[in-house]
């Protein structure tokens, strides 16, 4: 059985950029539903229940066809949100190896910001924009639809933004651009830096 971990910080700690009610509904309701539905999908598959959810997504083609789409959707939702809560924190400036790597790859932080924001804004419908490390250790910006995970494409996410409307609609209404702009105030760059170091060490 997969379990929803409590949020490791107060629901209001990302205000004014992400509001308390959005965090409550997003974590306690949406993330809980992905967790429940993942467990539901795996009900008849005790051997799969023992695996790490990340590993199910990495080897998605080994998941029986009957439940594969459910694992993509709800396993993805479970894993993506676990990841998302951890990369959020206010007042953390970019530094360390990730800063060097971003500057090297994108020529400047500002240009990276523009490219990442553009990716988040041009994603049609529901999904995510990501900064990932590919199998050769290179940084790359990518999008995924719905709850699809970069892990299923041999990419390791190190930063991601949820652009489903449930992640911003209460505070920003239809204004995804404002949400994306403010997202840069709540990136936990220390965590992203750790994610990066782990991903390139593999
Ligand atoms: Mn979400």
Tab-separated table of C-alpha atoms and ligand atoms in Angstrom:
chain	number	residue	atom	x	y	z
A	1	UNK	CA	0.000	0.000	0.000
A	2	UNK	CA	1.227	3.417	-0.904
A	3	UNK	CA	0.615	6.116	1.646
A	4	UNK	CA	0.272	9.843	1.345
A	5	UNK	CA	2.951	11.507	3.443
A	6	UNK	CA	1.835	14.564	5.395
A	7	UNK	CA	3.087	17.823	3.961
A	8	UNK	CA	6.408	18.545	5.675
A	9	UNK	CA	5.652	22.251	6.158
A	10	UNK	CA	2.660	24.454	6.939
A	11	UNK	CA	0.015	24.792	4.227
A	12	UNK	CA	0.356	28.554	4.363
A	13	UNK	CA	4.142	28.711	4.195
A	14	UNK	CA	4.251	29.482	0.469
A	15	UNK	CA	1.951	32.483	0.732
A	16	UNK	CA	1.397	34.877	-0.912
A	17	UNK	CA	2.599	32.976	-3.992
A	18	UNK	CA	0.678	29.754	-3.403
A	19	UNK	CA	-2.217	30.046	-0.994
A	20	UNK	CA	-3.132	27.844	1.955
A	21	UNK	CA	-6.441	26.599	0.573
A	22	UNK	CA	-4.871	25.549	-2.723
A	23	UNK	CA	-2.164	23.640	-0.845
A	24	UNK	CA	-4.770	21.935	1.372
A	25	UNK	CA	-6.964	20.814	-1.489
A	26	UNK	CA	-4.015	19.959	-3.697
A	27	UNK	CA	-2.294	17.804	-1.097
A	28	UNK	CA	-5.156	16.426	0.999
A	29	UNK	CA	-7.642	15.842	-1.812
A	30	UNK	CA	-5.943	15.584	-5.198
A	31	UNK	CA	-2.795	13.831	-4.032
A	32	UNK	CA	-4.842	11.569	-1.760
A	33	UNK	CA	-7.003	10.569	-4.721
A	34	UNK	CA	-3.978	9.644	-6.844
A	35	UNK	CA	-2.683	7.589	-3.924
A	36	UNK	CA	-5.992	5.778	-3.422
A	37	UNK	CA	-6.439	5.076	-7.112
A	38	UNK	CA	-2.885	3.780	-7.443
A	39	UNK	CA	-3.567	1.353	-4.588
A	40	UNK	CA	-6.832	0.400	-6.250
A	41	UNK	CA	-5.108	-0.335	-9.547
A	42	UNK	CA	-2.523	-2.557	-7.833
A	43	UNK	CA	-5.074	-4.441	-5.716
A	44	UNK	CA	-4.651	-7.717	-7.574
A	45	UNK	CA	-0.888	-7.328	-8.022
A	46	UNK	CA	0.839	-7.878	-4.665
A	47	UNK	CA	4.295	-8.141	-6.287
A	48	UNK	CA	3.895	-4.688	-7.836
A	49	UNK	CA	2.702	-3.235	-4.524
A	50	UNK	CA	6.117	-4.012	-3.050
A	51	UNK	CA	7.986	-1.980	-5.645
A	52	UNK	CA	8.845	1.665	-5.378
A	53	UNK	CA	6.306	3.740	-7.281
A	54	UNK	CA	9.224	5.396	-9.140
A	55	UNK	CA	10.385	1.995	-10.344
A	56	UNK	CA	6.925	1.128	-11.673
A	57	UNK	CA	7.108	4.279	-13.803
A	58	UNK	CA	10.695	3.646	-14.932
A	59	UNK	CA	9.687	0.195	-16.125
A	60	UNK	CA	6.180	1.066	-17.192
A	61	UNK	CA	6.235	-1.452	-20.042
A	62	UNK	CA	6.609	-4.268	-17.519
A	63	UNK	CA	3.367	-3.247	-15.825
A	64	UNK	CA	0.501	-5.456	-17.061
A	65	UNK	CA	-1.400	-3.804	-19.861
A	66	UNK	CA	-4.660	-4.084	-17.975
A	67	UNK	CA	-3.498	-1.580	-15.345
A	68	UNK	CA	-0.758	0.251	-17.250
A	69	UNK	CA	-2.752	3.401	-17.993
A	70	UNK	CA	-3.984	3.542	-14.389
A	71	UNK	CA	-0.376	3.335	-13.152
A	72	UNK	CA	0.698	6.055	-15.618
A	73	UNK	CA	-2.133	8.277	-14.359
A	74	UNK	CA	-2.265	7.602	-10.637
A	75	UNK	CA	1.247	6.280	-10.057
A	76	UNK	CA	2.428	9.338	-11.964
A	77	UNK	CA	0.186	11.580	-9.873
A	78	UNK	CA	1.454	9.975	-6.670
A	79	UNK	CA	5.142	10.310	-7.599
A	80	UNK	CA	4.949	13.727	-9.282
A	81	UNK	CA	3.277	15.324	-6.279
A	82	UNK	CA	5.657	13.723	-3.754
A	83	UNK	CA	8.405	15.287	-5.811
A	84	UNK	CA	6.638	18.631	-6.180
A	85	UNK	CA	6.076	19.306	-2.440
A	86	UNK	CA	9.770	18.831	-1.803
A	87	UNK	CA	11.014	21.369	-4.310
A	88	UNK	CA	8.866	24.176	-2.892
A	89	UNK	CA	10.202	26.676	-0.387
A	90	UNK	CA	10.371	30.442	-0.213
A	91	UNK	CA	13.488	32.576	-0.104
A	92	UNK	CA	16.038	30.102	-1.393
A	93	UNK	CA	18.360	31.554	-4.001
A	94	UNK	CA	19.939	29.443	-6.661
A	95	UNK	CA	23.530	28.476	-5.910
A	96	UNK	CA	25.967	25.600	-6.122
A	97	UNK	CA	26.403	23.125	-8.938
A	98	UNK	CA	22.923	23.577	-10.364
A	99	UNK	CA	23.572	27.279	-10.848
A	100	UNK	CA	26.764	26.524	-12.763
A	101	UNK	CA	25.073	23.807	-14.816
A	102	UNK	CA	22.091	26.006	-15.721
A	103	UNK	CA	24.327	28.912	-16.700
A	104	UNK	CA	26.465	26.604	-18.793
A	105	UNK	CA	23.526	24.965	-20.570
A	106	UNK	CA	21.247	27.999	-21.018
A	107	UNK	CA	23.902	30.769	-21.110
A	108	UNK	CA	22.162	32.685	-18.306
A	109	UNK	CA	19.677	32.100	-15.521
A	110	UNK	CA	17.328	34.622	-17.129
A	111	UNK	CA	17.310	32.694	-20.382
A	112	UNK	CA	16.634	29.449	-18.523
A	113	UNK	CA	13.753	31.138	-16.705
A	114	UNK	CA	12.312	32.284	-20.002
A	115	UNK	CA	12.586	28.826	-21.577
A	116	UNK	CA	11.175	27.003	-18.553
A	117	UNK	CA	8.287	29.476	-18.241
A	118	UNK	CA	7.587	29.172	-21.915
A	119	UNK	CA	7.408	25.413	-21.572
A	120	UNK	CA	4.936	25.750	-18.679
A	121	UNK	CA	2.823	28.253	-20.606
A	122	UNK	CA	2.667	26.430	-23.909
A	123	UNK	CA	1.620	23.110	-22.432
A	124	UNK	CA	-1.922	22.685	-23.691
A	125	UNK	CA	-4.359	21.319	-21.143
A	126	UNK	CA	-3.112	19.559	-18.020
A	127	UNK	CA	0.422	18.487	-17.350
A	128	UNK	CA	3.854	19.470	-16.126
A	129	UNK	CA	6.945	21.300	-17.268
A	130	UNK	CA	10.219	19.877	-16.023
A	131	UNK	CA	13.914	20.438	-15.763
A	132	UNK	CA	15.400	16.979	-16.093
A	133	UNK	CA	18.742	15.250	-16.388
A	134	UNK	CA	18.946	12.849	-19.312
A	135	UNK	CA	20.813	9.540	-19.398
A	136	UNK	CA	24.011	11.331	-20.466
A	137	UNK	CA	23.864	13.778	-17.581
A	138	UNK	CA	22.634	16.731	-19.656
A	139	UNK	CA	20.065	19.229	-18.464
A	140	UNK	CA	16.916	19.505	-20.539
A	141	UNK	CA	13.539	21.234	-20.297
A	142	UNK	CA	10.582	19.037	-21.182
A	143	UNK	CA	6.816	18.814	-20.863
A	144	UNK	CA	4.654	15.866	-19.960
A	145	UNK	CA	0.915	15.527	-20.424
A	146	UNK	CA	-1.485	14.726	-17.627
A	147	UNK	CA	0.464	12.840	-14.940
A	148	UNK	CA	3.030	11.224	-17.190
A	149	UNK	CA	6.435	11.086	-15.535
A	150	UNK	CA	9.816	11.893	-17.101
A	151	UNK	CA	10.997	8.691	-15.385
A	152	UNK	CA	9.141	6.698	-18.049
A	153	UNK	CA	11.343	8.378	-20.681
A	154	UNK	CA	14.635	7.683	-18.916
A	155	UNK	CA	14.865	11.231	-17.597
A	156	UNK	CA	15.401	12.211	-13.981
A	157	UNK	CA	13.332	15.215	-12.900
A	158	UNK	CA	15.138	17.747	-10.740
A	159	UNK	CA	12.585	20.596	-10.926
A	160	UNK	CA	8.964	20.562	-12.038
A	161	UNK	CA	5.911	22.784	-12.147
A	162	UNK	CA	2.407	21.412	-11.960
A	163	UNK	CA	0.305	23.328	-14.479
A	164	UNK	CA	-2.967	21.509	-13.881
A	165	UNK	CA	-5.563	24.162	-13.110
A	166	UNK	CA	-6.065	22.653	-9.636
A	167	UNK	CA	-2.603	23.943	-8.718
A	168	UNK	CA	-3.413	27.610	-9.316
A	169	UNK	CA	-7.057	28.257	-10.171
A	170	UNK	CA	-8.268	29.384	-6.724
A	171	UNK	CA	-5.682	32.137	-6.454
A	172	UNK	CA	-4.835	32.937	-10.059
A	173	UNK	CA	-8.069	31.951	-11.828
A	174	UNK	CA	-7.238	31.493	-15.519
A	175	UNK	CA	-3.958	33.404	-15.246
A	176	UNK	CA	-1.405	30.649	-15.624
A	177	UNK	CA	1.243	33.184	-16.635
A	178	UNK	CA	1.074	34.934	-13.257
A	179	UNK	CA	1.279	31.600	-11.426
A	180	UNK	CA	4.320	30.569	-13.454
A	181	UNK	CA	5.978	33.921	-12.821
A	182	UNK	CA	5.400	33.621	-9.066
A	183	UNK	CA	6.491	29.988	-9.016
A	184	UNK	CA	10.058	31.289	-9.226
A	185	UNK	CA	9.582	32.718	-5.710
A	186	UNK	CA	8.941	29.288	-4.217
A	187	UNK	CA	11.611	27.086	-5.759
A	188	UNK	CA	13.721	25.306	-3.173
A	189	UNK	CA	17.004	25.577	-5.061
A	190	UNK	CA	18.875	23.724	-2.329
A	191	UNK	CA	16.686	20.699	-2.958
A	192	UNK	CA	16.964	21.112	-6.735
A	193	UNK	CA	20.734	21.294	-6.359
A	194	UNK	CA	20.693	18.030	-4.394
A	195	UNK	CA	18.433	16.440	-6.983
A	196	UNK	CA	20.882	17.527	-9.665
A	197	UNK	CA	23.941	16.182	-7.872
A	198	UNK	CA	22.223	12.837	-7.293
A	199	UNK	CA	21.043	12.621	-10.902
A	200	UNK	CA	24.455	13.257	-12.460
A	201	UNK	CA	26.217	10.859	-10.089
A	202	UNK	CA	24.232	7.877	-11.420
B	1	LIG	MN1	-1.443	18.604	-9.042
